[in-house]
CSV table of C-alpha atoms in Angstrom, one decimal:
chain,number,residue,atom,x,y,z
A,1,MET,CA,108.0,84.5,103.6
A,2,ALA,CA,106.3,84.5,99.5
A,3,GLU,CA,103.3,87.6,100.6
A,4,LEU,CA,106.0,89.3,101.6
A,5,SER,CA,107.6,88.9,97.8
A,6,ALA,CA,104.3,89.3,96.5
A,7,ASP,CA,104.4,92.6,97.7
A,8,LEU,CA,107.9,93.5,96.7
A,9,ALA,CA,106.8,92.9,93.3
A,10,ARG,CA,103.2,94.6,93.4
A,11,GLN,CA,105.2,97.9,94.4
A,12,MET,CA,107.9,97.4,92.2
A,13,ALA,CA,105.4,97.3,89.3
A,14,ALA,CA,104.0,100.3,90.7
A,15,VAL,CA,106.3,102.3,90.7
A,16,LEU,CA,109.7,101.3,89.3
A,17,PRO,CA,107.6,99.5,86.0
A,18,GLY,CA,110.4,98.7,83.7
A,19,ARG,CA,113.5,98.8,86.3
A,20,ASN,CA,114.1,95.9,87.9
A,21,SER,CA,118.0,96.6,88.0
A,22,ARG,CA,119.8,96.1,91.1
A,23,GLY,CA,120.4,99.7,91.9
A,24,ALA,CA,116.8,101.3,92.0
A,25,ARG,CA,115.5,98.2,93.9
A,26,LEU,CA,118.1,98.4,96.1
A,27,LYS,CA,116.8,102.1,97.0
A,28,PHE,CA,113.3,101.0,96.6
A,29,LEU,CA,114.0,98.9,99.6
A,30,LEU,CA,116.0,101.8,101.7
A,31,VAL,CA,113.6,104.0,101.4
A,32,ASN,CA,109.8,103.7,99.5
A,33,SER,CA,107.9,103.2,102.8
A,34,GLU,CA,104.9,102.2,101.5
A,35,PHE,CA,106.9,98.5,101.0
A,36,HIS,CA,108.6,99.5,104.3
A,37,GLY,CA,105.0,99.2,105.8
A,38,VAL,CA,103.6,96.3,104.8
A,39,ALA,CA,107.5,94.7,105.8
A,40,ILE,CA,107.3,96.2,108.9
A,41,TYR,CA,103.7,93.9,109.3
A,42,ARG,CA,104.7,91.5,107.6
A,43,PHE,CA,107.8,90.8,109.8
A,44,GLY,CA,104.8,90.8,113.0
A,45,ARG,CA,102.7,88.1,112.1
A,46,LEU,CA,106.3,86.4,111.5
A,47,ALA,CA,107.1,86.8,114.7
A,48,ASP,CA,103.7,86.5,116.2
A,49,ASP,CA,104.3,82.9,114.0
A,50,VAL,CA,107.3,83.0,116.0
A,51,ARG,CA,106.6,83.1,120.0
A,52,GLY,CA,103.2,80.4,119.2
A,53,ARG,CA,105.7,78.0,118.7
A,54,ASN,CA,108.7,79.1,120.2
A,55,ARG,CA,107.9,81.6,123.5
A,56,ALA,CA,112.0,82.9,124.4
A,57,LEU,CA,112.3,83.4,120.5
A,58,GLY,CA,108.9,84.8,119.5
A,59,LEU,CA,109.3,87.8,122.1
A,60,PRO,CA,112.5,89.6,120.9
A,61,MET,CA,111.1,90.0,117.7
A,62,VAL,CA,107.7,91.2,119.0
A,63,ALA,CA,109.1,93.5,120.6
A,64,ALA,CA,111.2,94.3,117.9
A,65,HIS,CA,108.1,94.7,115.5
A,66,ARG,CA,106.4,96.5,118.5
A,67,VAL,CA,109.1,99.0,118.0
A,68,LEU,CA,109.5,99.3,114.4
A,69,ASN,CA,105.1,99.9,114.5
A,70,ARG,CA,105.4,102.6,116.4
A,71,ARG,CA,108.3,104.0,113.7
A,72,VAL,CA,106.5,103.6,111.3
A,73,THR,CA,102.9,104.8,113.5
A,74,HIS,CA,104.2,108.2,113.9
A,75,VAL,CA,106.7,108.5,111.0
A,76,HIS,CA,104.4,107.9,108.3
A,77,HIS,CA,100.4,107.5,109.6
A,78,LEU,CA,100.3,104.5,108.6
A,79,ASP,CA,98.9,101.6,110.7
A,80,ILE,CA,98.2,98.2,110.6
A,81,ALA,CA,96.9,96.3,112.7
A,82,ALA,CA,98.4,92.3,113.8
A,83,GLY,CA,94.8,90.8,114.4
A,84,ALA,CA,95.0,91.9,110.5
A,85,ARG,CA,94.8,89.2,108.3
A,86,ILE,CA,95.7,90.1,105.4
A,87,GLY,CA,97.2,88.0,101.6
A,88,ALA,CA,99.7,88.5,99.2
A,89,GLY,CA,100.2,91.4,97.0
A,90,LEU,CA,99.0,94.6,99.2
A,91,LEU,CA,100.0,97.7,98.2
A,92,LEU,CA,99.6,100.5,99.5
A,93,MET,CA,100.1,103.4,96.5
A,94,HIS,CA,100.3,106.1,99.9
A,95,ARG,CA,101.0,105.6,103.5
A,96,HIS,CA,99.8,108.8,105.3
A,97,GLY,CA,96.9,108.5,106.8
A,98,VAL,CA,95.8,104.4,106.7
A,99,ILE,CA,94.8,103.4,109.0
A,100,ILE,CA,93.8,99.1,109.0
A,101,GLY,CA,91.8,97.4,111.8
A,102,PRO,CA,91.2,93.8,112.9
A,103,SER,CA,90.0,92.7,109.1
A,104,ILE,CA,90.6,90.2,107.1
A,105,ILE,CA,91.7,91.2,103.5
A,106,GLY,CA,92.4,88.9,100.1
A,107,ARG,CA,95.4,88.1,98.0
A,108,ASN,CA,96.4,92.1,95.2
A,109,CYS,CA,94.0,94.6,97.2
A,110,VAL,CA,95.2,98.5,96.5
A,111,ILE,CA,95.0,100.9,98.7
A,112,HIS,CA,94.8,104.4,98.7
A,113,GLN,CA,95.7,107.2,101.1
A,114,ASN,CA,93.5,108.2,103.7
A,115,VAL,CA,92.0,105.1,104.5
A,116,THR,CA,90.6,102.5,107.3
A,117,ILE,CA,89.9,99.4,107.5
A,118,GLY,CA,88.2,97.6,110.6
A,119,GLN,CA,86.2,97.6,112.8
A,120,ARG,CA,82.7,98.9,114.0
A,121,VAL,CA,82.0,99.7,117.5
A,122,ALA,CA,78.5,101.7,117.2
A,123,GLY,CA,76.1,99.4,117.4
A,124,GLY,CA,77.0,96.2,119.4
A,125,ASP,CA,78.6,95.4,115.7
A,126,GLN,CA,82.7,93.8,117.2
A,127,GLY,CA,82.9,91.7,113.9
A,128,VAL,CA,85.6,92.5,110.8
A,129,PRO,CA,85.5,93.7,107.9
A,130,ARG,CA,86.5,90.3,104.8
A,131,ILE,CA,87.5,92.1,102.0
A,132,GLY,CA,87.7,89.5,99.0
A,133,ASP,CA,90.8,88.5,96.2
A,134,ASN,CA,92.2,92.4,93.9
A,135,VAL,CA,90.1,94.9,95.7
A,136,TRP,CA,90.8,98.8,95.2
A,137,ILE,CA,90.1,100.8,97.2
A,138,GLY,CA,90.3,105.1,97.1
A,139,PRO,CA,91.3,107.8,99.0
A,140,GLY,CA,90.0,108.8,102.0
A,141,ALA,CA,87.0,105.3,102.0
A,142,VAL,CA,86.4,103.4,105.2
A,143,ILE,CA,85.3,100.7,105.4
A,144,THR,CA,83.5,98.9,109.3
A,145,GLY,CA,81.8,96.3,110.5
A,146,ASP,CA,80.7,93.2,110.1
A,147,ILE,CA,80.5,92.5,106.1
A,148,THR,CA,82.2,90.6,103.2
A,149,VAL,CA,82.9,92.8,100.0
A,150,GLY,CA,83.3,90.2,97.4
A,151,ASP,CA,86.8,89.6,95.2
A,152,GLY,CA,87.1,92.3,92.8
A,153,VAL,CA,84.8,95.1,93.9
A,154,THR,CA,86.4,98.8,93.5
A,155,VAL,CA,85.2,101.5,96.7
A,156,SER,CA,85.9,105.0,95.3
A,157,ALA,CA,87.1,107.6,97.1
A,158,GLY,CA,84.9,108.6,99.9
A,159,SER,CA,83.3,106.5,100.2
A,160,VAL,CA,81.6,104.6,103.7
A,161,LEU,CA,80.7,101.5,103.6
A,162,SER,CA,79.2,99.8,106.2
A,163,LYS,CA,77.4,96.4,104.5
A,164,ASP,CA,78.2,93.8,102.3
A,165,VAL,CA,79.1,94.0,98.1
A,166,PRO,CA,78.4,91.0,95.8
A,167,ALA,CA,81.9,90.7,93.9
A,168,ARG,CA,83.2,92.5,91.3
A,169,CYS,CA,80.9,95.7,91.5
A,170,LEU,CA,81.8,99.3,92.2
A,171,VAL,CA,80.1,100.9,95.0
A,172,ALA,CA,80.6,104.8,95.6
A,173,GLY,CA,79.2,107.8,98.5
A,174,ASN,CA,78.7,108.5,101.7
A,175,PRO,CA,76.7,105.5,102.8
A,176,ALA,CA,78.7,103.3,99.7
A,177,ARG,CA,76.2,101.3,97.5
A,178,VAL,CA,76.5,100.0,94.2
A,179,ILE,CA,76.7,101.9,90.9
A,180,ALA,CA,77.6,99.2,89.1
A,181,ARG,CA,77.6,95.8,88.5
A,182,ASP,CA,80.0,93.4,87.1
A,183,TYR,CA,82.8,96.4,87.3
A,184,ASP,CA,85.9,95.3,85.4
A,185,ASN,CA,89.0,96.9,88.2
A,186,SER,CA,91.3,94.9,86.4
A,187,ALA,CA,93.0,98.1,84.7
A,188,ILE,CA,93.6,100.0,88.5
A,189,ILE,CA,94.0,96.9,90.4
A,190,GLY,CA,97.3,96.3,88.3
A,191,LEU,CA,96.9,92.7,88.0
A,192,GLY,CA,99.0,92.7,83.7
A,193,GLU,CA,101.8,94.0,86.4
A,194,ALA,CA,103.1,91.8,88.6
A,195,GLY,CA,100.8,89.2,88.1
């Protein structure tokens, strides 16, 4: 539940800066589809955990998650796989076309529209990407394979990333390459707004 609270705080700070009234919060909870996608992912993780401890209680939760997730996938064009492991503070800036497959993503990640993250199937690479904390992923980026993306990395729009990236780098291009080291992404990651 703490992860969902952190997700909510980050999303509200980005969408409703300075407006945290009950009415604004309620409206946000009812209509913000980016947050709905993240909340359904978190519910799926909870359902899997409950199923692992109590099969009879967990199975209906897993079934409910699958129905909700299917709706999000088809209506909002957002798919976060149950096999993804995502830290608290996930911020989806635009949900459309986001596909997150099996992967490990750290805290306070910002993901924009049309991003694909997951396994690469070519060449027998069945590993999953490991993405650090405070990573910003721009529109149209693709991150695949058994790679490590360090903390504080910025992946520019349209980048295709399939190699390891050290912490605090700016990467761009297809194939993506490091174009700046010791890059400070704190302003675009929005950490000052939601912690």
